[in-house]
Coordinates of C-alpha atoms and ligand atoms in Angstrom, one line a residue:
M1470 CA 16.7 -32.9 -3.0
N1471 CA 16.5 -30.0 -5.5
S1472 CA 17.2 -26.6 -3.9
I1473 CA 15.3 -23.4 -4.6
K1474 CA 17.6 -20.6 -5.4
V1475 CA 16.9 -17.1 -4.0
G1476 CA 18.2 -13.7 -5.1
L1477 CA 18.2 -11.5 -2.0
C1478 CA 17.9 -7.8 -2.9
G1479 CA 18.8 -5.8 0.2
L1480 CA 21.0 -6.8 3.2
G1481 CA 20.0 -4.1 5.7
T1482 CA 17.8 -4.7 8.8
V1483 CA 15.3 -7.0 7.2
G1484 CA 17.7 -8.6 4.7
S1485 CA 20.1 -9.6 7.4
G1486 CA 17.2 -11.1 9.4
V1487 CA 16.2 -13.1 6.3
V1488 CA 19.7 -14.5 6.0
H1489 CA 19.7 -15.3 9.8
L1490 CA 16.4 -17.3 9.6
L1491 CA 17.3 -19.1 6.4
Y1492 CA 20.4 -20.4 8.1
H1493 CA 19.3 -20.8 11.7
H1494 CA 15.9 -22.4 10.9
Q1495 CA 17.2 -24.3 7.9
E1496 CA 16.2 -27.8 9.1
K1497 CA 12.6 -26.8 9.9
I1498 CA 12.3 -24.9 6.7
M1499 CA 13.5 -27.8 4.7
H1500 CA 11.2 -30.2 6.6
D1501 CA 8.1 -28.0 6.0
T1502 CA 8.7 -27.2 2.4
G1503 CA 10.4 -30.4 1.3
S1504 CA 13.1 -28.3 -0.3
A1505 CA 16.4 -26.7 0.5
I1506 CA 16.5 -22.9 0.0
E1507 CA 19.8 -21.5 -1.1
I1508 CA 20.8 -17.8 -1.3
K1509 CA 22.4 -17.6 -4.7
G1510 CA 23.3 -13.9 -4.7
V1511 CA 22.7 -10.7 -2.7
L1512 CA 22.1 -7.3 -4.2
V1513 CA 23.3 -4.2 -2.2
S1514 CA 24.0 -0.6 -3.1
D1515 CA 27.4 -0.2 -1.5
L1516 CA 29.9 -3.1 -1.9
S1517 CA 32.5 -1.4 0.2
K1518 CA 30.4 -1.6 3.4
V1519 CA 31.7 -3.8 6.1
R1520 CA 29.0 -6.5 6.9
A1521 CA 29.0 -8.7 9.9
G1522 CA 27.1 -12.0 10.1
V1523 CA 27.2 -12.8 6.3
P1524 CA 27.8 -16.5 5.9
D1525 CA 30.7 -17.6 3.8
G1526 CA 30.0 -18.3 0.1
I1527 CA 27.3 -15.6 -0.2
K1528 CA 28.0 -13.6 -3.3
L1529 CA 27.4 -9.8 -3.0
T1530 CA 26.8 -7.6 -6.1
D1531 CA 25.8 -4.1 -6.8
Q1532 CA 24.6 -5.0 -10.3
R1533 CA 20.9 -5.7 -10.6
E1534 CA 21.5 -7.8 -13.8
D1535 CA 23.6 -10.3 -11.8
I1536 CA 20.4 -11.3 -10.0
L1537 CA 17.8 -10.7 -12.8
G1538 CA 20.0 -12.3 -15.5
D1539 CA 20.8 -15.4 -13.4
D1540 CA 18.5 -18.1 -14.9
S1541 CA 19.1 -20.4 -11.9
I1542 CA 17.4 -18.0 -9.5
D1543 CA 13.8 -19.0 -9.0
L1544 CA 12.7 -16.4 -6.4
I1545 CA 13.6 -12.8 -5.6
V1546 CA 13.3 -11.4 -2.1
E1547 CA 13.0 -7.6 -2.3
V1548 CA 14.0 -5.9 1.0
M1549 CA 15.7 -2.8 -0.4
G1550 CA 12.9 -0.3 0.2
G1551 CA 12.2 2.7 -2.0
V1552 CA 9.7 2.7 -4.9
E1553 CA 11.2 3.2 -8.3
D1554 CA 14.2 0.8 -8.2
A1555 CA 12.2 -1.8 -6.4
Y1556 CA 9.4 -1.4 -8.9
Q1557 CA 11.7 -1.9 -11.9
L1558 CA 13.4 -4.9 -10.2
I1559 CA 10.2 -6.7 -9.3
K1560 CA 8.6 -6.1 -12.6
G1561 CA 11.7 -7.3 -14.4
A1562 CA 11.9 -10.4 -12.2
L1563 CA 8.2 -11.3 -12.7
Q1564 CA 8.6 -10.8 -16.5
K1565 CA 11.4 -13.3 -16.4
G1566 CA 9.3 -15.8 -14.6
K1567 CA 10.9 -15.3 -11.1
H1568 CA 8.6 -15.4 -8.1
V1569 CA 8.8 -12.4 -5.7
V1570 CA 8.5 -11.8 -2.0
T1571 CA 8.6 -8.2 -0.8
A1572 CA 8.3 -6.3 2.5
N1573 CA 7.8 -3.0 0.6
K1574 CA 4.5 -1.3 1.5
D1575 CA 5.4 2.0 -0.2
L1576 CA 5.7 0.1 -3.5
M1577 CA 2.8 -2.3 -3.0
A1578 CA 0.4 0.5 -2.0
V1579 CA 1.1 2.3 -5.3
H1580 CA 2.0 -0.4 -7.8
G1581 CA 0.6 -3.5 -6.1
A1582 CA -2.4 -4.1 -8.4
E1583 CA -0.2 -3.8 -11.5
L1584 CA 2.5 -6.1 -10.2
L1585 CA 0.0 -8.7 -9.0
A1586 CA -1.5 -8.7 -12.5
I1587 CA 2.0 -9.1 -14.1
A1588 CA 2.7 -12.0 -11.6
N1589 CA -0.5 -13.8 -12.6
E1590 CA 0.2 -13.3 -16.4
N1591 CA 3.7 -14.9 -15.9
M1592 CA 2.4 -17.7 -13.6
C1593 CA 4.4 -16.3 -10.7
D1594 CA 3.7 -15.7 -7.1
L1595 CA 4.1 -12.3 -5.5
R1596 CA 3.8 -12.2 -1.7
Y1597 CA 4.0 -9.2 0.6
E1598 CA 3.0 -10.3 4.1
A1599 CA 5.8 -8.2 5.8
S1600 CA 4.5 -5.0 4.2
V1601 CA 1.7 -4.7 6.7
A1602 CA 2.3 -4.8 10.5
G1603 CA 5.7 -6.6 10.2
G1604 CA 5.6 -9.8 12.2
I1605 CA 1.8 -10.0 12.5
P1606 CA 0.5 -12.5 9.8
I1607 CA -2.5 -10.3 9.0
I1608 CA -2.4 -10.6 5.2
R1609 CA -2.4 -14.4 5.5
S1610 CA -5.2 -14.2 8.1
L1611 CA -7.4 -12.2 5.7
T1612 CA -6.7 -14.3 2.7
D1613 CA -6.6 -17.7 4.4
G1614 CA -7.8 -17.9 8.0
L1615 CA -10.8 -15.6 7.4
A1616 CA -11.3 -16.4 3.7
S1617 CA -14.8 -17.8 4.2
D1618 CA -16.1 -14.8 6.0
K1619 CA -17.3 -11.4 4.8
I1620 CA -15.2 -8.7 6.5
H1621 CA -17.0 -5.4 7.1
K1622 CA -14.5 -3.5 9.1
V1623 CA -10.8 -3.4 9.9
V1624 CA -9.4 -1.0 12.5
G1625 CA -5.6 -1.0 13.0
I1626 CA -2.8 0.5 15.0
L1627 CA -0.5 0.2 12.0
N1628 CA 2.5 2.4 12.8
G1629 CA 4.8 1.6 15.6
T1630 CA 6.5 5.0 15.7
T1631 CA 3.3 7.0 16.2
N1632 CA 1.9 4.5 18.7
Y1633 CA 5.2 4.8 20.7
I1634 CA 4.9 8.6 20.7
L1635 CA 1.3 8.6 21.7
T1636 CA 1.8 6.1 24.5
K1637 CA 4.5 8.3 26.0
M1638 CA 2.4 11.4 25.6
V1639 CA -0.6 9.8 27.2
D1640 CA 1.1 7.8 30.0
E1641 CA 3.9 10.2 30.9
G1642 CA 2.4 13.5 29.9
R1643 CA 5.4 14.3 27.7
S1644 CA 5.4 16.6 24.6
F1645 CA 5.3 15.3 21.0
E1646 CA 8.7 16.9 20.2
D1647 CA 10.3 15.4 23.3
V1648 CA 9.1 11.8 22.6
L1649 CA 9.8 12.0 18.9
K1650 CA 13.5 12.9 19.7
E1651 CA 13.7 10.0 22.1
A1652 CA 12.1 7.6 19.5
Q1653 CA 14.7 8.8 16.9
E1654 CA 17.5 8.1 19.4
L1655 CA 16.2 4.6 20.1
G1656 CA 15.8 3.9 16.4
F1657 CA 12.0 3.6 16.4
A1658 CA 11.6 6.8 14.3
E1659 CA 13.3 7.8 11.1
A1660 CA 15.5 10.9 10.9
D1661 CA 12.8 12.2 8.6
P1662 CA 9.6 11.1 10.5
T1663 CA 7.1 12.7 8.1
S1664 CA 5.7 9.5 6.6
D1665 CA 5.0 8.1 10.1
V1666 CA 3.8 11.1 12.0
D1667 CA 1.7 12.5 9.2
G1668 CA -0.1 9.2 8.8
L1669 CA 1.1 8.3 5.3
D1670 CA 2.8 5.1 6.3
A1671 CA -0.4 3.9 8.0
A1672 CA -2.5 5.0 5.0
R1673 CA -0.4 2.7 2.7
K1674 CA -1.2 -0.2 5.0
V1675 CA -4.9 0.7 5.0
V1676 CA -4.8 0.5 1.2
L1677 CA -3.3 -3.0 1.3
L1678 CA -5.7 -4.2 4.0
A1679 CA -8.8 -2.8 2.4
T1680 CA -7.9 -4.2 -1.0
L1681 CA -7.7 -7.7 0.5
A1682 CA -10.5 -7.4 3.1
F1683 CA -13.0 -6.1 0.6
S1684 CA -11.5 -7.4 -2.7
M1685 CA -11.7 -3.8 -4.0
P1686 CA -8.9 -1.9 -5.8
V1687 CA -8.7 1.1 -3.5
E1688 CA -5.9 3.6 -3.8
L1689 CA -3.9 5.9 -1.6
E1690 CA -5.8 9.0 -2.7
D1691 CA -9.0 7.3 -1.4
V1692 CA -7.7 7.4 2.2
S1693 CA -8.5 10.6 4.2
V1694 CA -5.3 11.1 6.3
K1695 CA -4.6 13.1 9.4
G1696 CA -1.4 12.7 11.4
I1697 CA -0.5 13.4 15.1
R1698 CA 1.6 16.5 14.9
N1699 CA -0.9 19.0 16.3
L1700 CA -2.4 17.1 19.2
S1701 CA -3.1 19.1 22.3
S1702 CA -2.4 17.8 25.8
R1703 CA -5.8 19.1 26.7
D1704 CA -7.5 16.6 24.4
I1705 CA -5.3 13.8 25.8
D1706 CA -6.4 14.8 29.3
Y1707 CA -10.1 15.0 28.4
A1708 CA -9.9 11.7 26.6
E1709 CA -8.7 10.2 29.9
Q1710 CA -11.5 11.9 31.9
L1711 CA -14.1 10.6 29.4
G1712 CA -12.8 7.0 29.4
Y1713 CA -10.9 7.0 26.1
T1714 CA -7.3 6.7 24.9
L1715 CA -6.0 8.7 21.9
K1716 CA -4.6 6.4 19.2
L1717 CA -3.6 6.9 15.6
V1718 CA -5.8 4.3 13.8
G1719 CA -6.4 3.3 10.2
I1720 CA -10.0 2.4 9.5
A1721 CA -11.3 0.5 6.5
A1722 CA -15.1 -0.1 6.6
R1723 CA -17.6 -1.5 4.2
D1724 CA -21.3 -1.1 4.2
Q1725 CA -23.7 -1.9 1.3
E1726 CA -20.7 -2.6 -0.9
R1727 CA -19.3 0.9 -0.4
V1728 CA -16.1 1.6 1.6
E1729 CA -14.6 4.4 3.7
L1730 CA -10.9 4.6 4.4
S1731 CA -9.1 6.9 6.8
V1732 CA -6.1 7.3 9.1
Q1733 CA -6.7 9.7 12.0
P1734 CA -6.0 10.3 15.7
T1735 CA -9.1 8.7 17.3
F1736 CA -10.6 8.4 20.7
I1737 CA -10.7 4.6 21.5
A1738 CA -13.0 3.5 24.3
N1739 CA -10.8 2.2 27.2
N1740 CA -12.6 -1.1 27.3
H1741 CA -11.8 -1.8 23.7
P1742 CA -8.7 -4.1 23.2
L1743 CA -7.0 -1.6 20.9
A1744 CA -6.8 0.9 23.7
S1745 CA -4.3 -1.3 25.5
V1746 CA -1.9 -1.6 22.6
K1747 CA 1.1 0.3 23.8
N1748 CA 4.5 1.5 22.7
E1749 CA 5.8 0.3 19.3
Y1750 CA 3.3 -2.6 19.1
N1751 CA 0.8 -2.9 16.2
A1752 CA -2.6 -4.5 16.3
V1753 CA -5.3 -5.1 13.7
Y1754 CA -8.9 -5.5 14.8
V1755 CA -11.1 -7.3 12.3
Y1756 CA -14.9 -7.4 12.3
G1757 CA -16.4 -10.3 10.2
D1758 CA -20.0 -11.1 9.6
A1759 CA -19.5 -14.7 10.8
V1760 CA -16.4 -14.7 13.0
G1761 CA -17.4 -11.7 14.9
E1762 CA -14.5 -9.7 16.3
T1763 CA -10.8 -10.9 16.2
M1764 CA -7.6 -9.0 17.1
F1765 CA -4.1 -9.6 15.8
F1766 CA -1.4 -8.2 17.9
G1767 CA 2.4 -8.1 17.7
P1768 CA 5.6 -6.4 16.6
G1769 CA 4.9 -4.2 13.6
A1770 CA 8.6 -4.0 12.7
G1771 CA 12.1 -5.1 13.7
Q1772 CA 14.6 -7.4 12.1
L1773 CA 13.5 -10.9 13.1
P1774 CA 9.7 -10.3 13.3
T1775 CA 9.7 -8.8 9.8
A1776 CA 12.1 -11.5 8.5
T1777 CA 9.7 -14.1 9.9
A1778 CA 7.0 -12.8 7.7
V1779 CA 9.3 -12.6 4.6
V1780 CA 10.7 -16.2 5.1
S1781 CA 7.2 -17.6 5.7
D1782 CA 6.2 -16.1 2.4
V1783 CA 9.3 -17.6 0.7
M1784 CA 8.3 -21.0 2.2
D1785 CA 4.7 -20.6 0.8
V1786 CA 6.1 -19.9 -2.7
V1787 CA 8.5 -22.8 -2.5
K1788 CA 5.6 -25.1 -1.6
N1789 CA 3.7 -23.8 -4.6
I1790 CA 6.7 -24.3 -6.9
R1791 CA 6.9 -27.9 -5.7
L1792 CA 3.2 -28.4 -6.2
G1793 CA 3.2 -26.7 -9.6
V1794 CA 0.5 -24.2 -8.6
T1795 CA 2.3 -20.8 -8.7
G1796 CA 0.6 -17.8 -10.4
Q1797 CA -2.8 -18.7 -9.2
S1798 CA -3.1 -16.0 -6.5
S1799 CA -6.6 -14.9 -5.7
F1800 CA -5.3 -11.5 -4.5
L1801 CA -6.7 -9.7 -7.5
P1802 CA -9.7 -7.6 -6.6
Q1803 CA -13.1 -8.9 -7.5
Y1804 CA -15.3 -5.8 -7.2
E1805 CA -15.3 -2.3 -8.6
K1806 CA -14.3 0.4 -6.3
R1807 CA -17.2 2.2 -4.6
L1808 CA -16.5 4.9 -2.0
K1809 CA -19.0 6.1 0.6
P1810 CA -20.1 9.7 0.3
S1811 CA -19.5 11.8 3.4
D1812 CA -23.1 11.6 4.5
E1813 CA -22.7 7.9 4.9
V1814 CA -19.5 7.9 6.9
V1815 CA -20.9 7.7 10.4
S1816 CA -19.3 7.8 13.8
K1817 CA -19.5 9.3 17.3
Y1818 CA -17.4 12.4 17.8
Y1819 CA -15.7 14.4 20.5
V1820 CA -15.8 18.1 20.0
R1821 CA -14.0 20.7 22.1
L1822 CA -14.7 24.4 21.8
E1823 CA -14.1 27.7 23.6
A1824 CA -17.1 29.9 24.2
K1825 CA -18.2 33.1 26.0
D1826 CA -19.1 32.4 29.6
Q1827 CA -22.5 34.0 29.6
T1828 CA -26.2 33.1 30.0
G1829 CA -27.6 31.5 26.9
T1830 CA -24.3 30.2 25.4
F1831 CA -25.0 26.6 26.1
L1832 CA -28.5 26.8 24.6
E1833 CA -27.2 28.4 21.4
I1834 CA -24.5 25.7 21.0
T1835 CA -26.9 22.8 21.7
N1836 CA -29.3 24.3 19.2
V1837 CA -26.7 24.0 16.4
F1838 CA -26.5 20.3 17.2
A1839 CA -30.3 19.9 17.4
Q1840 CA -30.8 21.7 14.0
N1841 CA -28.5 19.0 12.5
E1842 CA -30.3 16.2 14.3
V1843 CA -27.3 15.2 16.4
S1844 CA -27.7 14.5 20.1
F1845 CA -25.2 14.1 22.9
D1846 CA -23.9 11.2 24.8
K1847 CA -21.7 13.2 27.3
I1848 CA -21.0 16.8 28.1
L1849 CA -18.1 17.6 30.3
Q1850 CA -18.3 20.0 33.2
L1851 CA -15.3 22.2 32.8
P1852 CA -13.4 24.8 34.9
L1853 CA -13.4 28.2 33.4
V1854 CA -10.4 29.1 31.1
S1855 CA -10.7 32.7 32.1
N1856 CA -13.3 35.0 33.6
E1857 CA -15.0 35.5 30.3
K1858 CA -14.4 32.2 28.5
A1859 CA -15.4 28.6 29.1
E1860 CA -14.3 25.4 27.6
I1861 CA -17.0 23.0 26.5
V1862 CA -16.4 19.4 25.6
M1863 CA -19.1 17.2 24.0
V1864 CA -19.4 13.6 23.0
T1865 CA -22.0 13.2 20.3
H1866 CA -24.1 10.2 19.4
R1867 CA -23.6 8.9 15.9
A1868 CA -23.4 11.5 13.2
S1869 CA -22.2 11.5 9.6
E1870 CA -19.1 13.4 8.5
H1871 CA -21.5 15.7 6.6
Q1872 CA -23.5 16.5 9.7
L1873 CA -20.4 17.1 11.7
E1874 CA -19.1 19.5 9.0
R1875 CA -22.4 21.5 9.1
I1876 CA -22.2 21.5 12.9
L1877 CA -18.7 22.9 12.9
N1878 CA -19.6 25.6 10.4
G1879 CA -22.7 26.5 12.5
L1880 CA -20.7 26.7 15.7
E1881 CA -18.0 28.9 14.1
Q1882 CA -20.8 31.3 13.1
L1883 CA -22.1 31.8 16.6
D1884 CA -21.1 35.0 18.3
V1885 CA -20.8 33.2 21.6
V1886 CA -18.3 30.6 20.2
E1887 CA -14.7 31.8 20.2
G1888 CA -13.6 28.8 18.1
V1889 CA -13.8 25.1 17.7
S1890 CA -10.5 23.9 19.2
S1891 CA -10.5 20.2 18.1
Y1892 CA -12.7 17.3 17.1
Y1893 CA -12.0 13.6 16.9
R1894 CA -13.7 10.4 15.8
I1895 CA -14.6 7.9 18.5
E1896 CA -14.3 4.2 18.0
G1897 CA -14.8 1.0 20.0
E1898 CA -18.2 1.6 21.7
G1899 CA -20.2 -0.9 19.6
A1900 CA -22.1 -0.3 16.4
Ligands
NAP3269 N1 12.9 -2.4 9.2 C1 11.8 -2.9 9.5 O1 11.5 -3.2 10.7 C2 10.7 -3.2 8.4 C3 9.4 -3.6 8.8 C4 8.5 -3.9 7.8 C5 8.8 -3.6 6.5 N2 10.1 -3.1 6.2 C6 10.4 -2.9 4.8 O2 11.5 -3.7 4.4 C7 12.3 -3.0 3.4 C8 13.7 -3.0 3.9 O3 13.8 -2.2 5.1 P1 15.2 -2.2 6.0 O4 14.8 -1.6 7.2 O5 15.8 -3.6 6.0 O6 16.1 -1.2 5.1 P2 17.6 -0.9 5.2 O7 18.1 -1.4 6.6 O8 17.8 0.5 4.9 O9 18.3 -1.9 4.1 C9 18.2 -1.6 2.8 C10 19.1 -2.6 2.0 O10 18.8 -2.5 0.6 C11 20.0 -2.1 -0.1 N3 19.6 -1.2 -1.1 C12 18.8 -0.1 -1.0 N4 18.6 0.5 -2.2 C13 19.2 -0.3 -3.1 C14 19.3 -0.2 -4.5 N5 18.7 0.7 -5.2 N6 20.0 -1.2 -5.1 C15 20.6 -2.2 -4.4 N7 20.5 -2.3 -3.1 C16 19.8 -1.4 -2.4 C17 20.9 -1.4 0.9 O11 22.3 -1.6 0.5 P3 23.5 -1.2 1.4 O12 23.5 -2.2 2.5 O13 24.7 -1.3 0.5 O14 23.2 0.2 1.8 C18 20.6 -2.2 2.2 O15 21.3 -3.4 2.3 C19 11.6 -1.7 3.2 O16 10.7 -1.7 2.1 C20 10.8 -1.5 4.5 O17 9.7 -0.6 4.3 C21 11.0 -2.9 7.1

């Protein structure tokens, strides 16, 4: 039996998991693919590091050319992370006719379209299942399992770190800083948590999901992004009283062939399955015209869950090599990008504001909503903040972003309004 030779680039958390699976699940992998898979070389950055669990005979190098220049290597597994080095490595590998499997969302969100085109030109496969939601096979579900359907919306809890932080803030009433520190100590959060807590990591995944779900070449700059740094415990409490849970969600929605893309803290209705996704878990909720609603849930990161996605991609490529059908990926977008203008991005909203506690205040506030043709679903009865001030919380019926903007401006101009404290999108209450 001929073996397929792999160049493994990166031997950290995910790379070590890949080695583990290729050795420990060897028999099953060989049975399913009809081929042995051999790790021919491993690229790392620091050869002097002591590494446990590396099987005998695996050759380590810190020279990229040792992998790229080895003509016997059929397939590169890129699990180094970072953008520039990984980009050069993957591009070089594809141009030499080597297939690539990567877990790198930072890279794929920015250079994915170009690299997929280079892969097709060179009759190579480029797979990236692990780059979105780690161990959840969501890319495969969109491109295979749901291929016959027309997807119109994808809503996902796509970042384990922020979901962990929000779960602890909501369930235990703890502060953002306190939970972030704990998450860093437990290894769920990076020393520099910016990309997670400011929503950029989730935005990259939204780009990858939307590109596949809608077959449209969307980009990172098309995603409106808001993170979780400035959440107030008051909003978390009101969410609970109103029957919602605050989650950081990525939304990609299509309507009339136009798309909207965002990452933002969102009030999720408690009876929606996404509301019960806790701690570091991820979930992706997919709305299809034919299938209806489906949810994919699981570990969004971690050594073996992520390695499972990587090795399953490797197995797919190996099967394609054996069948002689590599380089025929249908991942390239079919439609031109068309984004929704803000008057077509529609949702229910939660709005909290402080106002003077005097006769007529309420009428003036509701007039601003009425002038913009937006009505209410719920208004919360609130205790007074002080003798002169009151806090007013409203849940609107569906309004466009444009209407909301006009309402917020209108409210700020009222003498009776001290200020709009916060507003959030609401999801999960039906159309
Ligand atoms: N960790 C997860 O749970 C997870 C989940 C989903 C996706 N991912 C993605 O998987 C990738 C790898 O993540 P990880 O957590 O495994 O990272 P990691 O633990 O930091 O490991 C990175 C590995 O790559 C090597 N490396 C880094 N830069 C290199 C370079 N320029 N040249 C050669 N070798 C280089 C490092 O070498 P040394 O060992 O010598 O330092 C290390 O072995 C990232 O793209 C990440 O976003 C990770």
